[in-house]
mmCIF file of C-alpha atoms in Angstrom:
data_model
loop_
_atom_site.group_PDB
_atom_site.id
_atom_site.type_symbol
_atom_site.label_atom_id
_atom_site.label_comp_id
_atom_site.label_asym_id
_atom_site.label_seq_id
_atom_site.Cartn_x
_atom_site.Cartn_y
_atom_site.Cartn_z
ATOM 1 C CA MET A 30 -32.970 11.123 -117.152
ATOM 2 C CA SER A 31 -33.270 9.939 -120.677
ATOM 3 C CA ASP A 32 -32.066 6.677 -122.043
ATOM 4 C CA ALA A 33 -32.312 8.567 -125.511
ATOM 5 C CA PRO A 34 -28.208 9.539 -125.260
ATOM 6 C CA ASP A 35 -27.465 6.018 -124.655
ATOM 7 C CA LEU A 36 -29.270 4.824 -127.271
ATOM 8 C CA THR A 37 -27.848 6.979 -129.429
ATOM 9 C CA GLU A 38 -23.836 6.159 -128.451
ATOM 10 C CA ALA A 39 -25.174 2.791 -128.711
ATOM 11 C CA ARG A 40 -25.956 2.737 -132.025
ATOM 12 C CA GLU A 41 -22.507 4.886 -132.922
ATOM 13 C CA LEU A 42 -20.168 2.158 -131.624
ATOM 14 C CA GLU A 43 -22.080 -0.472 -133.629
ATOM 15 C CA ALA A 44 -22.231 1.311 -136.600
ATOM 16 C CA THR A 45 -17.768 1.770 -136.071
ATOM 17 C CA MET A 46 -17.736 -1.729 -134.886
ATOM 18 C CA GLN A 47 -19.702 -3.263 -138.154
ATOM 19 C CA GLU A 48 -16.958 -0.256 -139.975
ATOM 20 C CA VAL A 49 -14.044 -1.972 -138.147
ATOM 21 C CA ASN A 50 -15.197 -5.720 -138.806
ATOM 22 C CA SER A 51 -15.267 -5.243 -142.477
ATOM 23 C CA LEU A 52 -12.082 -3.085 -142.596
ATOM 24 C CA ALA A 53 -11.056 -6.356 -141.013
ATOM 25 C CA LYS A 54 -12.408 -8.724 -143.453
ATOM 26 C CA GLU A 55 -11.203 -6.368 -146.050
ATOM 27 C CA PHE A 56 -7.548 -6.362 -145.138
ATOM 28 C CA SER A 57 -7.308 -9.994 -144.761
ATOM 29 C CA SER A 58 -9.147 -10.856 -147.889
ATOM 30 C CA GLU A 59 -6.495 -7.962 -149.461
ATOM 31 C CA LEU A 60 -3.650 -10.526 -147.719
ATOM 32 C CA SER A 61 -4.546 -13.582 -149.126
ATOM 33 C CA ARG A 62 -4.614 -12.194 -152.313
ATOM 34 C CA GLY A 63 -1.639 -10.710 -152.487
ATOM 35 C CA ILE A 64 0.286 -13.850 -150.871
ATOM 36 C CA GLN A 65 -1.940 -15.984 -153.307
ATOM 37 C CA SER A 66 -0.219 -13.192 -156.043
ATOM 38 C CA ALA A 67 2.814 -14.068 -154.889
ATOM 39 C CA VAL A 68 2.982 -17.551 -155.156
ATOM 40 C CA THR A 69 1.314 -18.019 -158.420
ATOM 41 C CA SER A 70 3.126 -15.488 -160.431
ATOM 42 C CA GLY A 71 6.210 -14.929 -158.620
ATOM 43 C CA LYS A 72 6.376 -11.577 -157.217
ATOM 44 C CA ASP A 73 8.478 -10.652 -154.445
ATOM 45 C CA LEU A 74 6.913 -10.221 -150.774
ATOM 46 C CA GLN A 75 7.533 -6.557 -150.951
ATOM 47 C CA SER A 76 5.352 -5.116 -153.475
ATOM 48 C CA VAL A 77 2.804 -8.036 -152.830
ATOM 49 C CA LEU A 78 2.651 -5.970 -148.949
ATOM 50 C CA SER A 79 3.150 -2.932 -150.672
ATOM 51 C CA GLN A 80 -0.029 -2.830 -152.665
ATOM 52 C CA ILE A 81 -2.229 -4.293 -149.393
ATOM 53 C CA ALA A 82 -0.967 -1.485 -148.056
ATOM 54 C CA LEU A 83 -1.997 1.070 -150.645
ATOM 55 C CA ASN A 84 -5.688 -1.169 -150.558
ATOM 56 C CA VAL A 85 -6.283 -1.026 -147.203
ATOM 57 C CA SER A 86 -5.232 2.502 -146.827
ATOM 58 C CA ALA A 87 -7.625 4.203 -150.027
ATOM 59 C CA SER A 88 -10.023 1.844 -148.160
ATOM 60 C CA ALA A 89 -9.558 3.570 -144.725
ATOM 61 C CA LEU A 90 -9.319 7.168 -146.206
ATOM 62 C CA ASN A 91 -13.158 6.265 -147.788
ATOM 63 C CA SER A 92 -14.597 5.481 -145.017
ATOM 64 C CA ALA A 93 -13.047 8.152 -143.343
ATOM 65 C CA LEU A 94 -14.206 11.075 -145.782
ATOM 66 C CA LYS A 95 -17.677 9.834 -145.430
ATOM 67 C CA PRO A 96 -19.042 11.962 -142.532
ATOM 68 C CA LEU A 97 -17.174 15.239 -143.987
ATOM 69 C CA GLU A 98 -19.008 14.345 -147.270
ATOM 70 C CA LYS A 99 -22.590 14.004 -145.768
ATOM 71 C CA MET A 100 -22.193 17.468 -143.341
ATOM 72 C CA ILE A 101 -21.200 19.137 -146.911
ATOM 73 C CA SER A 102 -24.086 18.006 -149.022
ATOM 74 C CA THR A 103 -26.673 18.291 -145.964
ATOM 75 C CA GLY A 104 -25.040 22.012 -145.657
ATOM 76 C CA ILE A 105 -25.332 22.320 -149.600
ATOM 77 C CA SER A 106 -28.802 21.039 -149.262
ATOM 78 C CA SER A 107 -29.804 23.465 -146.801
ATOM 79 C CA VAL A 108 -28.631 26.560 -148.521
ATOM 80 C CA PHE A 109 -30.430 25.436 -151.349
ATOM 81 C CA GLY A 110 -33.118 24.020 -150.452
ATOM 82 C CA SER A 111 -34.137 19.873 -150.302
ATOM 83 C CA THR A 112 -35.787 17.635 -152.928
ATOM 84 C CA ALA A 113 -38.560 19.325 -151.412
ATOM 85 C CA GLY A 114 -37.902 22.696 -152.821
ATOM 86 C CA ILE A 115 -38.087 26.273 -150.951
ATOM 87 C CA THR A 116 -39.925 26.874 -147.652
ATOM 88 C CA PRO A 117 -40.884 30.425 -147.557
ATOM 89 C CA PHE A 118 -41.050 32.330 -144.220
ATOM 90 C CA ALA A 119 -43.104 35.803 -145.596
ATOM 91 C CA LYS A 120 -45.797 34.785 -142.615
ATOM 92 C CA GLY A 121 -43.108 34.027 -140.184
ATOM 93 C CA GLY A 122 -42.219 30.456 -138.891
ATOM 94 C CA VAL A 123 -40.520 28.154 -136.730
ATOM 95 C CA VAL A 124 -37.130 26.788 -137.440
ATOM 96 C CA SER A 125 -36.266 24.215 -134.532
ATOM 97 C CA SER A 126 -32.745 22.115 -135.987
ATOM 98 C CA PRO A 127 -29.427 24.099 -137.142
ATOM 99 C CA THR A 128 -29.919 25.346 -140.653
ATOM 100 C CA LEU A 129 -27.940 27.648 -142.731
ATOM 101 C CA PHE A 130 -29.166 30.324 -144.559
ATOM 102 C CA ALA A 131 -27.099 33.038 -147.402
ATOM 103 C CA THR A 132 -27.022 36.455 -145.929
ATOM 104 C CA GLY A 133 -26.945 38.126 -148.746
ATOM 105 C CA SER A 134 -23.605 39.276 -149.389
ATOM 106 C CA SER A 135 -22.064 38.666 -146.280
ATOM 107 C CA GLY A 136 -22.041 34.678 -146.750
ATOM 108 C CA LEU A 137 -23.763 31.801 -144.748
ATOM 109 C CA GLY A 138 -25.614 32.402 -141.252
ATOM 110 C CA LEU A 139 -26.595 29.602 -139.272
ATOM 111 C CA MET A 140 -30.317 29.575 -137.213
ATOM 112 C CA GLY A 141 -31.699 27.267 -135.219
ATOM 113 C CA GLU A 142 -28.228 25.993 -133.896
ATOM 114 C CA ALA A 143 -29.346 26.127 -130.120
ATOM 115 C CA GLY A 144 -32.893 25.256 -130.381
ATOM 116 C CA ALA A 145 -35.740 26.683 -132.046
ATOM 117 C CA GLU A 146 -35.912 29.939 -133.393
ATOM 118 C CA ALA A 147 -38.699 32.080 -134.273
ATOM 119 C CA ILE A 148 -38.951 34.204 -138.142
ATOM 120 C CA MET A 149 -40.853 37.102 -137.764
ATOM 121 C CA PRO A 150 -42.605 39.289 -140.558
ATOM 122 C CA LEU A 151 -41.522 43.232 -139.645
ATOM 123 C CA GLN A 152 -43.162 46.145 -141.057
ATOM 124 C CA ARG A 153 -43.198 50.002 -140.569
ATOM 125 C CA GLY A 154 -45.434 51.404 -137.656
ATOM 126 C CA HIS A 155 -47.225 54.447 -138.128
ATOM 127 C CA ASP A 156 -44.704 56.865 -136.371
ATOM 128 C CA GLY A 157 -41.950 55.395 -138.681
ATOM 129 C CA ARG A 158 -40.285 52.615 -136.042
ATOM 130 C CA LEU A 159 -39.722 48.926 -137.504
ATOM 131 C CA GLY A 160 -41.370 46.064 -135.650
ATOM 132 C CA VAL A 161 -42.916 43.001 -135.541
ATOM 133 C CA ALA A 162 -46.109 42.462 -137.958
ATOM 134 C CA MET A 163 -49.194 41.504 -136.046
ATOM 135 C CA THR A 164 -51.948 39.901 -137.761
ATOM 136 C CA GLY A 165 -55.325 40.314 -137.506
ATOM 137 C CA ALA A 166 -57.537 43.060 -135.700
ATOM 138 C CA ALA A 167 -56.522 44.295 -132.479
ATOM 139 C CA ALA A 168 -59.006 43.738 -129.833
ATOM 140 C CA GLN A 169 -61.037 46.809 -128.892
ATOM 141 C CA PRO A 170 -61.270 47.750 -125.557
ATOM 142 C CA ASN A 171 -64.152 48.618 -123.467
ATOM 143 C CA ILE A 172 -64.742 51.392 -121.432
ATOM 144 C CA THR A 173 -66.779 52.237 -119.139
ATOM 145 C CA ILE A 174 -67.344 55.846 -117.268
ATOM 146 C CA ASN A 175 -69.577 56.147 -114.012
ATOM 147 C CA VAL A 176 -71.437 59.376 -113.685
ATOM 148 C CA THR A 177 -72.626 59.909 -110.132
ATOM 149 C CA THR A 178 -74.570 63.218 -109.953
ATOM 150 C CA PRO A 179 -76.621 64.472 -107.321
ATOM 151 C CA ASP A 180 -79.424 65.342 -110.158
ATOM 152 C CA VAL A 181 -79.970 65.947 -113.800
ATOM 153 C CA ARG A 182 -78.619 69.349 -114.431
ATOM 154 C CA SER A 183 -75.165 68.334 -112.836
ATOM 155 C CA PHE A 184 -75.705 65.238 -114.884
ATOM 156 C CA GLU A 185 -76.192 68.004 -118.353
ATOM 157 C CA ARG A 186 -73.188 69.839 -117.237
ATOM 158 C CA SER A 187 -70.893 66.924 -117.253
ATOM 159 C CA GLN A 188 -72.052 65.696 -120.118
ATOM 160 C CA GLY A 189 -69.328 68.046 -122.072
ATOM 161 C CA GLN A 190 -66.941 67.286 -119.823
ATOM 162 C CA ILE A 191 -66.906 63.805 -120.525
ATOM 163 C CA ALA A 192 -67.395 63.898 -124.397
ATOM 164 C CA MET A 193 -63.606 66.498 -123.711
ATOM 165 C CA ILE A 194 -62.129 63.738 -122.114
ATOM 166 C CA MET A 195 -62.835 61.099 -124.673
ATOM 167 C CA ALA A 196 -61.990 63.381 -127.395
ATOM 168 C CA ARG A 197 -58.515 63.527 -125.585
ATOM 169 C CA ALA A 198 -57.933 59.991 -125.062
ATOM 170 C CA THR A 199 -58.889 58.841 -128.615
ATOM 171 C CA GLY A 200 -56.513 61.056 -129.493
ATOM 172 C CA ARG A 201 -53.877 60.440 -127.538
ATOM 173 C CA GLY A 202 -54.150 56.528 -129.118
ATOM 174 C CA ARG A 203 -54.502 57.277 -132.461
ATOM 175 C CA ARG A 204 -50.962 58.576 -131.639
ATOM 176 C CA GLY A 205 -49.808 56.216 -129.965
ATOM 177 C CA LEU A 206 -49.138 57.556 -126.595
#
């Protein structure tokens, strides 16, 4: 079992605690300024506390919206390409993390959300079917034919039969049968 989830959770908790600490400091600073303002300028306590509540609420709202802002920014970056540019997949590739992509008129798609996914170019075969394009030359098959005959005359007769069988097999291979 890996310690990675525990470490990630610990980092998230530490970040949350730092944010809470920052908000607490901001609240105490606002409260101190408000009380100081009430004493020096004669403002009533209700207006001072209202202003403090507004300032703390605005700060909490800004903190709460930061993850949403980051998610939207990441989504837009993945749709329109990052600062590094657009990655072409004309020859195929692998997407290993959640990535948004445009799907033409139907909107956005999501790939790589459950792990690595392959992008493979398609091409039509000689029979018209659409399939995965192969790169490189296909390996040539090795064919071995053993002929056992009692004499040379029998071997000469079998040559014609072998040639006919090979021609039929080659024709079938070309048609993809």
